[in-house]
mmCIF file of C-alpha atoms in Angstrom:
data_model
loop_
_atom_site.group_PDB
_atom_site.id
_atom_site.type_symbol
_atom_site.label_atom_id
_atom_site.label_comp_id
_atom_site.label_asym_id
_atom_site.label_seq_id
_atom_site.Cartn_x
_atom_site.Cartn_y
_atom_site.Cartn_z
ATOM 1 C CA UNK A 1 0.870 -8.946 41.912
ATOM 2 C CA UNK A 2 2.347 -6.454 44.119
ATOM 3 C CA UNK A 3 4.189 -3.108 43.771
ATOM 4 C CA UNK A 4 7.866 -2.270 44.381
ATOM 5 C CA UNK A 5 6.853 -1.370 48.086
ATOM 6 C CA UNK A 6 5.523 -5.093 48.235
ATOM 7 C CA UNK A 7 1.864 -4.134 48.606
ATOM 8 C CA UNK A 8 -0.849 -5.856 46.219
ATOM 9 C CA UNK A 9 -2.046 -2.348 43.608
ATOM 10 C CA UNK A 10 -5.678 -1.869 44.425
ATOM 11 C CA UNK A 11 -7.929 -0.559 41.029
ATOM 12 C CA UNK A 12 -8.624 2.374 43.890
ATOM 13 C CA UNK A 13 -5.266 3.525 42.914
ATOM 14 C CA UNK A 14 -6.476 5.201 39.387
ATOM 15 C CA UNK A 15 -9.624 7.036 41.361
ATOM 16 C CA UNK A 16 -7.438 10.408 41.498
ATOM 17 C CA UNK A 17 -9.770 13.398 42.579
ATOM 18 C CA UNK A 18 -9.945 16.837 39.978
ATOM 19 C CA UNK A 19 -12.132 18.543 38.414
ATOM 20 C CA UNK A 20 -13.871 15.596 37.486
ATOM 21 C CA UNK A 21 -16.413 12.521 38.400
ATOM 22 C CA UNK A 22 -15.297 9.250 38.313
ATOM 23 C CA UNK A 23 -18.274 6.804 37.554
ATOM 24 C CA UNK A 24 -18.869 2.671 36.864
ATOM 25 C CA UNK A 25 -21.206 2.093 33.796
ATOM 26 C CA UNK A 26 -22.153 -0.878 32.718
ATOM 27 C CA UNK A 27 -22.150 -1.627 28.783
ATOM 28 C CA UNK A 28 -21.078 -4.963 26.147
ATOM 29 C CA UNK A 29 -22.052 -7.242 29.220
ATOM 30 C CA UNK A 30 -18.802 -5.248 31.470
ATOM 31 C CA UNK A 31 -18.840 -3.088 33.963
ATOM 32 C CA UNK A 32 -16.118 0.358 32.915
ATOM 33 C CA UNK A 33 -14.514 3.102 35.163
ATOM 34 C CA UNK A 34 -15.500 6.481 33.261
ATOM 35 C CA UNK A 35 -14.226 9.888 34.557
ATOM 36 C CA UNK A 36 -16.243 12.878 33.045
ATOM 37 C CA UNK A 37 -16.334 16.274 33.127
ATOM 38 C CA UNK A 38 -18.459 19.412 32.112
ATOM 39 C CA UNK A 39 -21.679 19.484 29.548
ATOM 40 C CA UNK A 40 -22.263 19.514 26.256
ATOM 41 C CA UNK A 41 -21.441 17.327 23.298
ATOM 42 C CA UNK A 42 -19.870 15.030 24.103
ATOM 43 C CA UNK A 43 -15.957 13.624 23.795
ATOM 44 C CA UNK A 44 -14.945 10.572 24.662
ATOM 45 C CA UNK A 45 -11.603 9.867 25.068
ATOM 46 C CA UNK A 46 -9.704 6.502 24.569
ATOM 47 C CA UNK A 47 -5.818 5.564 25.427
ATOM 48 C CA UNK A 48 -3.404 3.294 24.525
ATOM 49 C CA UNK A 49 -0.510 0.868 25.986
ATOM 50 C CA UNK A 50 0.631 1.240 28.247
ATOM 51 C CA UNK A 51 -1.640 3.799 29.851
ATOM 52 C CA UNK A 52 -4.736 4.096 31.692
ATOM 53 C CA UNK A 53 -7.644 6.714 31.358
ATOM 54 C CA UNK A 54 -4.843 9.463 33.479
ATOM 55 C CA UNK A 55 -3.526 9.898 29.803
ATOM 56 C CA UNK A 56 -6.084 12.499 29.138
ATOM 57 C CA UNK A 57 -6.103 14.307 32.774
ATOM 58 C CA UNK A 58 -4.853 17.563 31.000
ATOM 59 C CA UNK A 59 -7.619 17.059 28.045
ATOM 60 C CA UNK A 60 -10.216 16.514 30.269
ATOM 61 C CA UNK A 61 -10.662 20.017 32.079
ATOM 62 C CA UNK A 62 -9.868 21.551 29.574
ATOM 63 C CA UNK A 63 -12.097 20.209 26.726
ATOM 64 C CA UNK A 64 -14.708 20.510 29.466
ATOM 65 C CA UNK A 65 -14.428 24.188 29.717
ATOM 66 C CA UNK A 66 -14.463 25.047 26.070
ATOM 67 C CA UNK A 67 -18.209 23.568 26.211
ATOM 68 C CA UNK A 68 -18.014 19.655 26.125
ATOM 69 C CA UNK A 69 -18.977 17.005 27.870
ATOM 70 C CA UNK A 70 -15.616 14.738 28.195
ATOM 71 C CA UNK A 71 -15.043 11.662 29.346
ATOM 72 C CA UNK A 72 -12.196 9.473 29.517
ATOM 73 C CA UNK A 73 -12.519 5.597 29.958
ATOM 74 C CA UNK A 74 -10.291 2.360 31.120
ATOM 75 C CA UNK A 75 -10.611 0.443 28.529
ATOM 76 C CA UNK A 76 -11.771 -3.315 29.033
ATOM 77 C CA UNK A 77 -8.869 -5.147 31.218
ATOM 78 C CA UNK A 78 -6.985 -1.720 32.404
ATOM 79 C CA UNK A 79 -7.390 0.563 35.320
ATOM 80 C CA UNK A 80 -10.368 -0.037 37.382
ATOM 81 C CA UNK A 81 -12.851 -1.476 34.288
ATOM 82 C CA UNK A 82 -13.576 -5.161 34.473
ATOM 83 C CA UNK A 83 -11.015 -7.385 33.434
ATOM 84 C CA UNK A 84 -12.777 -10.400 31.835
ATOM 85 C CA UNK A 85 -10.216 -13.436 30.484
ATOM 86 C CA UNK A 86 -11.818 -12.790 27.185
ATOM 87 C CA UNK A 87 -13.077 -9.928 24.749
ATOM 88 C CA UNK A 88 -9.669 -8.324 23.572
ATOM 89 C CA UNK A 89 -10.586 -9.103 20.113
ATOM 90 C CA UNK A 90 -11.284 -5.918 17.277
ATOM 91 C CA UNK A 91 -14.996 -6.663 17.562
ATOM 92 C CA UNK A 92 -15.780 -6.930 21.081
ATOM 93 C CA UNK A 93 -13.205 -3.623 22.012
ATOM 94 C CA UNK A 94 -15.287 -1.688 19.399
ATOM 95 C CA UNK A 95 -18.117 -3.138 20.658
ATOM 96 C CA UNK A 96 -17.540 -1.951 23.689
ATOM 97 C CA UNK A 97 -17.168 1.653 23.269
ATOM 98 C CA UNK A 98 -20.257 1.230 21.445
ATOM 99 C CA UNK A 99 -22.380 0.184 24.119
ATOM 100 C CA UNK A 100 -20.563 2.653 26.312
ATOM 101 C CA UNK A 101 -21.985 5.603 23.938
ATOM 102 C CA UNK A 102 -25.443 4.482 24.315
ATOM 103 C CA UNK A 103 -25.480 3.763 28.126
ATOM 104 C CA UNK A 104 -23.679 7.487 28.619
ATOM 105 C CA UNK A 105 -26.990 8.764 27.285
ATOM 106 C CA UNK A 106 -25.782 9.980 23.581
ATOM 107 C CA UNK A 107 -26.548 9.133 20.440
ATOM 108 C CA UNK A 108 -23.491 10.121 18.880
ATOM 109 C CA UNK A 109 -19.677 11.257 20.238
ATOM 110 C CA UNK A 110 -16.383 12.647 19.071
ATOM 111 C CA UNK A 111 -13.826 9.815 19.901
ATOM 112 C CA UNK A 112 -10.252 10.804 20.573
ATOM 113 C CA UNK A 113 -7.839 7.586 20.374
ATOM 114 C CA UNK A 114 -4.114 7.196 21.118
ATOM 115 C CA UNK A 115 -2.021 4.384 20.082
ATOM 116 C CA UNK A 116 -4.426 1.038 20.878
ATOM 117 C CA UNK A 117 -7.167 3.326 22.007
ATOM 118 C CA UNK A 118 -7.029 5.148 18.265
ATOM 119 C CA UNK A 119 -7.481 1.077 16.688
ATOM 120 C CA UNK A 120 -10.196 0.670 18.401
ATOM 121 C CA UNK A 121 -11.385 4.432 17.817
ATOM 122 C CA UNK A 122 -10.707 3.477 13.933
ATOM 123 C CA UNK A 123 -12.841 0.194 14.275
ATOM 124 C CA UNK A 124 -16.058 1.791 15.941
ATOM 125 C CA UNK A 125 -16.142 4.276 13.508
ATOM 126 C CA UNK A 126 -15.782 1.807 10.884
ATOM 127 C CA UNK A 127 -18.330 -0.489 12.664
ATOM 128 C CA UNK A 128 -20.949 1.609 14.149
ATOM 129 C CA UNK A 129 -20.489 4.526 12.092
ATOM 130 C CA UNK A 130 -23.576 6.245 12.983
ATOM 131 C CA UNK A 131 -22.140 6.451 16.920
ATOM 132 C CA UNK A 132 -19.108 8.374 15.787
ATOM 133 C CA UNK A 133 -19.830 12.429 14.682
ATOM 134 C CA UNK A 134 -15.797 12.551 14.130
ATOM 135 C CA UNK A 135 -12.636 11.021 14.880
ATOM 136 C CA UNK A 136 -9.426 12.132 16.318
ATOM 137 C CA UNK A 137 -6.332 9.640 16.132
ATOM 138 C CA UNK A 138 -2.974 10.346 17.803
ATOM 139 C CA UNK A 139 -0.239 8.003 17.105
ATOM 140 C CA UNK A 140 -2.908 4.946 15.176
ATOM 141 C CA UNK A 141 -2.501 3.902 11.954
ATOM 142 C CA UNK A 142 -5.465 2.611 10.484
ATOM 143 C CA UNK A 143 -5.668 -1.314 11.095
ATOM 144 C CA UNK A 144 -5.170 -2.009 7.712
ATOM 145 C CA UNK A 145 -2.402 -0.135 7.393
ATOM 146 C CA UNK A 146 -0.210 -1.581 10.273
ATOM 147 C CA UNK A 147 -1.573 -4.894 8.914
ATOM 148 C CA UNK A 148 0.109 -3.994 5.260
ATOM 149 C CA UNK A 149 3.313 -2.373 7.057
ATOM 150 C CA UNK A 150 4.408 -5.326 9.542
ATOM 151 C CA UNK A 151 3.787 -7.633 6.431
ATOM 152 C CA UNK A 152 5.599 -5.547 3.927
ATOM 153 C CA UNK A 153 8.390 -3.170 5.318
ATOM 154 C CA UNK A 154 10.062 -5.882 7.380
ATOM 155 C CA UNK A 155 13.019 -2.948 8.182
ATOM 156 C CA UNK A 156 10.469 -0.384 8.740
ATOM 157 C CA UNK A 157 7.339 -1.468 10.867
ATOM 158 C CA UNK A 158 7.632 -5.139 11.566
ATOM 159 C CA UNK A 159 10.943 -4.080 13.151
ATOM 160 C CA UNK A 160 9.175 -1.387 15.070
ATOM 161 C CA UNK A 161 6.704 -4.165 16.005
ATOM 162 C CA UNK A 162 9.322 -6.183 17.983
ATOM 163 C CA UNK A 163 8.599 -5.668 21.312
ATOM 164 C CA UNK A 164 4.831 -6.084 20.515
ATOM 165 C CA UNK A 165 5.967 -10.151 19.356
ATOM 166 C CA UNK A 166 7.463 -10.636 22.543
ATOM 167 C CA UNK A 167 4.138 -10.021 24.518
ATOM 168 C CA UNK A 168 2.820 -13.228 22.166
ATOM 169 C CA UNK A 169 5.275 -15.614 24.876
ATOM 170 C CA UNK A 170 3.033 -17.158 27.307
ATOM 171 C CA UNK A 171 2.701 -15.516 30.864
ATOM 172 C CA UNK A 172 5.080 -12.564 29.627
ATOM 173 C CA UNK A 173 2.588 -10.399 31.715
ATOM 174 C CA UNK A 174 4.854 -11.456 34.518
ATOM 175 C CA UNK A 175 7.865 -10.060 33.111
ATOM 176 C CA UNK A 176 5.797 -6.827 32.578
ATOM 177 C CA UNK A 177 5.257 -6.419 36.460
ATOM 178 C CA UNK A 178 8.589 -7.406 37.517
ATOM 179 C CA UNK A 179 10.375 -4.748 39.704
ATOM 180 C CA UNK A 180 7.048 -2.673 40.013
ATOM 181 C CA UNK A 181 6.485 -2.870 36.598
ATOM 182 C CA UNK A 182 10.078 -1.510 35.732
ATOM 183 C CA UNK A 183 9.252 -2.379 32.055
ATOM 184 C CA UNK A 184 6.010 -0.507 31.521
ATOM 185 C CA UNK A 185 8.903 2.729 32.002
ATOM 186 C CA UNK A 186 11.125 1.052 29.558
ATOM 187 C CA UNK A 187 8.443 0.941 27.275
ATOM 188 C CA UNK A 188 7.385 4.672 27.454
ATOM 189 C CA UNK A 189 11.197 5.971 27.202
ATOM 190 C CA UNK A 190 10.987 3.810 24.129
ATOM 191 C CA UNK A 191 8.191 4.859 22.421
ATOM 192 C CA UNK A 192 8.153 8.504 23.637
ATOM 193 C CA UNK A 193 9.851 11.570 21.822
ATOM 194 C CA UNK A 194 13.782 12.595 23.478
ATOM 195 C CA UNK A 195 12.164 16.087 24.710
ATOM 196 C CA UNK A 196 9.272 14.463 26.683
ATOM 197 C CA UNK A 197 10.926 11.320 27.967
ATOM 198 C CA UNK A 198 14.065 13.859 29.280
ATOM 199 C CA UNK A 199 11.151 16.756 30.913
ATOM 200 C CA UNK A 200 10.148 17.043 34.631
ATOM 201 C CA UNK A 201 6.912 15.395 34.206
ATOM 202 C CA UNK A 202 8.022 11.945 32.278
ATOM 203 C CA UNK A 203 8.757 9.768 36.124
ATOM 204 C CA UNK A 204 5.747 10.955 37.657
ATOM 205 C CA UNK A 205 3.867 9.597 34.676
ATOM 206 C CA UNK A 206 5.416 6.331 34.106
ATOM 207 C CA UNK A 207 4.931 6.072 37.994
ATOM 208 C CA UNK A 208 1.195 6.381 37.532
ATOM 209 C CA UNK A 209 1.324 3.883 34.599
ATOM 210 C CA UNK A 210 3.422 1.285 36.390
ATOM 211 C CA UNK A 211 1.061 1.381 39.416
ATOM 212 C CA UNK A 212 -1.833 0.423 37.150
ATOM 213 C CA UNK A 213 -0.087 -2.068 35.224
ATOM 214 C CA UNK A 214 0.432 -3.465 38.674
ATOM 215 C CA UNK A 215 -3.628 -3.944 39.440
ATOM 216 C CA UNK A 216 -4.663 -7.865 39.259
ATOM 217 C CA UNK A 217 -4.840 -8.920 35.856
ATOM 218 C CA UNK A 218 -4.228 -5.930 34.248
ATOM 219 C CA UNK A 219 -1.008 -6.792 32.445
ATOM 220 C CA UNK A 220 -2.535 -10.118 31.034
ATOM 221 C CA UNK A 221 -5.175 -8.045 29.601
ATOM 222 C CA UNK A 222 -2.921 -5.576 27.886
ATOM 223 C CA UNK A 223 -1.562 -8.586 26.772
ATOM 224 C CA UNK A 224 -4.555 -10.252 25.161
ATOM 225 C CA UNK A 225 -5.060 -7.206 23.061
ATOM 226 C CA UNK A 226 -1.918 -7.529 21.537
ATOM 227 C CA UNK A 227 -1.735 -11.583 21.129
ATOM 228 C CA UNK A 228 -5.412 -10.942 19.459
ATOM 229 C CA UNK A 229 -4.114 -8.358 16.905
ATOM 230 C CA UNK A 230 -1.152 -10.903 16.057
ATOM 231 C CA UNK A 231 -2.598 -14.490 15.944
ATOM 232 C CA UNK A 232 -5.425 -13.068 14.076
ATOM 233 C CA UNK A 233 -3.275 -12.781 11.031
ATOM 234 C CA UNK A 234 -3.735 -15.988 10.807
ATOM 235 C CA UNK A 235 -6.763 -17.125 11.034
ATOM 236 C CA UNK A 236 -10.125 -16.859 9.857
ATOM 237 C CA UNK A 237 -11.902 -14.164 11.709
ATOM 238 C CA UNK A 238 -9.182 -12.144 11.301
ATOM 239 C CA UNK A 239 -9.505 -12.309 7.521
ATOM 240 C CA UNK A 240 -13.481 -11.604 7.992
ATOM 241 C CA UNK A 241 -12.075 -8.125 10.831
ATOM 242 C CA UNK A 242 -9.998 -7.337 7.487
ATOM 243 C CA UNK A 243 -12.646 -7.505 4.944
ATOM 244 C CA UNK A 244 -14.794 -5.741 7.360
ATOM 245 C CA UNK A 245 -12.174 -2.715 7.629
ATOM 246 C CA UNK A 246 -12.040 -2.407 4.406
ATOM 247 C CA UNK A 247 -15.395 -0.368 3.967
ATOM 248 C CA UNK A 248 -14.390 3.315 3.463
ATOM 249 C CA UNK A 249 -15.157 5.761 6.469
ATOM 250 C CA UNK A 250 -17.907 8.029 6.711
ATOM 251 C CA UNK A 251 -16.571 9.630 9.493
ATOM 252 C CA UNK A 252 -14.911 12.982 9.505
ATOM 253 C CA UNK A 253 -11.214 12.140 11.041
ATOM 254 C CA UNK A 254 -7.943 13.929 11.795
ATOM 255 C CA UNK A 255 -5.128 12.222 12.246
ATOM 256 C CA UNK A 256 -2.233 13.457 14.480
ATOM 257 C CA UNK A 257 1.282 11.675 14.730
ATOM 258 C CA UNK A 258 4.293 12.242 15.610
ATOM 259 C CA UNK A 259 7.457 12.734 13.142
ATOM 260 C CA UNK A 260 9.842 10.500 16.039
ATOM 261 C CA UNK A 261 6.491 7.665 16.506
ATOM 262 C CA UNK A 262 8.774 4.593 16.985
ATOM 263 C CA UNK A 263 6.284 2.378 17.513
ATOM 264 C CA UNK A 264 3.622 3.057 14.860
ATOM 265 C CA UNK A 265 5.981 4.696 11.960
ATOM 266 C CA UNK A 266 5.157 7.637 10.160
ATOM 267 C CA UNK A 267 5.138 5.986 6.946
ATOM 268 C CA UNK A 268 2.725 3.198 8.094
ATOM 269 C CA UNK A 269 0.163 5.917 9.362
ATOM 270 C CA UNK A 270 0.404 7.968 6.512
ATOM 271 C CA UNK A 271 -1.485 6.220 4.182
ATOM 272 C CA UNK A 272 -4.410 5.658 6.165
ATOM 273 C CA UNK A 273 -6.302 8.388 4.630
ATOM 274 C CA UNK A 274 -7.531 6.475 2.086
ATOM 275 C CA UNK A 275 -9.786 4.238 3.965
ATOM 276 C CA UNK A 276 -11.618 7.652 4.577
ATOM 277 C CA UNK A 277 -14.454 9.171 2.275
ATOM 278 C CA UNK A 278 -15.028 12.134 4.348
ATOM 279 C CA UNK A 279 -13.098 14.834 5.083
ATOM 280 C CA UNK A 280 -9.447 14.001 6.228
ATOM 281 C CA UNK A 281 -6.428 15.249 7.387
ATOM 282 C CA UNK A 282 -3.484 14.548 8.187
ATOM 283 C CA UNK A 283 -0.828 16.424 10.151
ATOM 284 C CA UNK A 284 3.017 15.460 11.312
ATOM 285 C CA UNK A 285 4.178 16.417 14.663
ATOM 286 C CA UNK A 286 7.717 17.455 14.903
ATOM 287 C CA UNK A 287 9.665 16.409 17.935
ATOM 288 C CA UNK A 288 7.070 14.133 19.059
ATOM 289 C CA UNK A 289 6.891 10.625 19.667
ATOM 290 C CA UNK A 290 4.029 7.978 20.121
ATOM 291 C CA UNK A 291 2.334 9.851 22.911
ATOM 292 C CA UNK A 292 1.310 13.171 21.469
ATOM 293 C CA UNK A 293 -1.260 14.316 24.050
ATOM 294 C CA UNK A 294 1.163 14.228 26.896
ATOM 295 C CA UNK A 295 4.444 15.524 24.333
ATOM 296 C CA UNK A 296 2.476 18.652 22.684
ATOM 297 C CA UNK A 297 -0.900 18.879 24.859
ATOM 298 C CA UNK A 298 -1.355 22.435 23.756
ATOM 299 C CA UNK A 299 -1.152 21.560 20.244
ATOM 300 C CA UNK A 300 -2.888 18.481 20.375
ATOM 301 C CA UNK A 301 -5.748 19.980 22.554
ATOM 302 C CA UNK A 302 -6.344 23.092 19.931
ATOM 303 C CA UNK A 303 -6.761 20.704 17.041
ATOM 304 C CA UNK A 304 -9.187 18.388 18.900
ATOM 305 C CA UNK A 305 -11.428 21.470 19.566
ATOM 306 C CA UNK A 306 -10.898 22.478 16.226
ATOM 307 C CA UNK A 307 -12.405 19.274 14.633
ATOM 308 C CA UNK A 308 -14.905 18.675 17.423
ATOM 309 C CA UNK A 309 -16.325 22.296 16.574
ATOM 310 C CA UNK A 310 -15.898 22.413 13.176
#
């Protein structure tokens, strides 16, 4: 793969200097790119589609300085973590960030998912609930609940699912990094609120996002992910990942989403509250879209410190 200025993307490309330390651990059998920062409990932060760990380069510092040890991670097949042809399955991604807790040292951590990285955030809590002190989801209905919606609102959320089908075509990784990965920018205009996607810092971003999309492999990863979620509808250990989800959380969890979420509606995410014994909330973001740490990061940074504290 190569970028618009014909070059083949090196993984080097996400290793942006700041206030923080980028680091390779090893967990799950894979080797991940983690970038931390400060001390303290810790707060491990997970993104979604079509991002990379950047998404949380304002969280980061900042969570860092109100006494936490954060630490943002590619997940399996993006940025600069391995990229194995397999693993993109509910089980081994929560697997994953299980290991990853353990080899960082801690016993337990306050996960902060967005969009994919919130499923997955859902799953380890649901999985390996005594890893997970509380969960924060921006943008991630529970698994359940996107199952129920793309099955049942066929106007609503299967409709809002479209663009997700057409990554089931064969090789459609290739139309992803056509043009420099023109489409990854496409996607984010898309799926992001009017007021973000129209602000100063929306090209720069999608510029960081299409680079990485860009790194060998990468976009057939990203596209695994989303062929797993789909195909396993249908077949067995998908019906053994639902019965599995269906045990009720333990786990403290807010849930943040936005009002404009095209991607994962409102009304899809709004019911996931009651897969959750422990304390819950829920709160709607007006003027926000599917990406609610880069659309309201001073909002969405005061109620992660709020529930991480509290």
């Amino acid at each position: 793969m190569t970028d618009q200025r014909g070059g083949a993307v090196d993984e080097s490309c996400v290793l942006t200097e700041g206030p923080w330390t980028h680091r390779f651990v090893g967990a799950n059998g894979t080797r991940f790119h983690v970038v931390e920062a400060g001390t303290g409990p810790m707060v491990l932060f997970l993104h979604g589609f079509p991002e990379h760990w950047w998404a949380w380069h304002q969280m980061l510092p900042a969570v860092a300085d109100a006494g936490f040890r954060a630490v943002a991670v590619d997940l399996r097949g993006y940025g600069a973590s391995d990229k194995p042809p397999r693993g993109y399955d509910g089980y081994t991604l929560a697997a994953d960030i299980a290991g990853l807790i353990r080899a960082l040292g801690e016993r337990s951590t306050t996960i902060v998912g967005s969009g994919v990285g919130g499923m997955v955030g859902w799953t380890v809590a649901s999985f390996h609930p005594a890893l997970v002190r509380r969960l924060v989801v921006l943008g991630a209905p529970h698994p359940l609940r996107l199952r129920a919606g793309i099955f049942a609102d066929p106007r609503g959320q299967f409709a809002a699912s479209t663009p997700a089908l057409k990554f089931q075509l064969p090789r459609y990784e290739h139309v992803l990094t056509r043009d420099g990965a023109a489409a990854v920018t496409e996607i984010l205009r898309r799926w992001g609120g009017p007021r973000w996607v129209a602000g100063p810092d929306f090209e720069a971003y999608a510029e960081r996002c299409r680079e990485a999309m860009c790194i060998p492999q990468a976009a057939f990863c990203a596209m695994e992910g989303y062929r797993w979620a789909f195909r396993s509808l249908l077949r067995l250990h998908g019906y053994r990942f639902v019965r599995l989800m269906q045990k009720p959380l333990a786990t403290p969890t807010l849930q943040l989403h936005g009002a404009l979420d095209t991607a994962s509606l409102p009304r899809t995410a709004l019911g996931s509250g009651r897969y959750v014994v422990a304390p819950y909330e829920w709160r709607l973001l007006d003027g926000v879209g599917h990406f609610p740490h880069l659309e309201a990061p001073e909002l969405v940074l005061g109620e992660i410190l709020r529930w991480a504290k509290s």
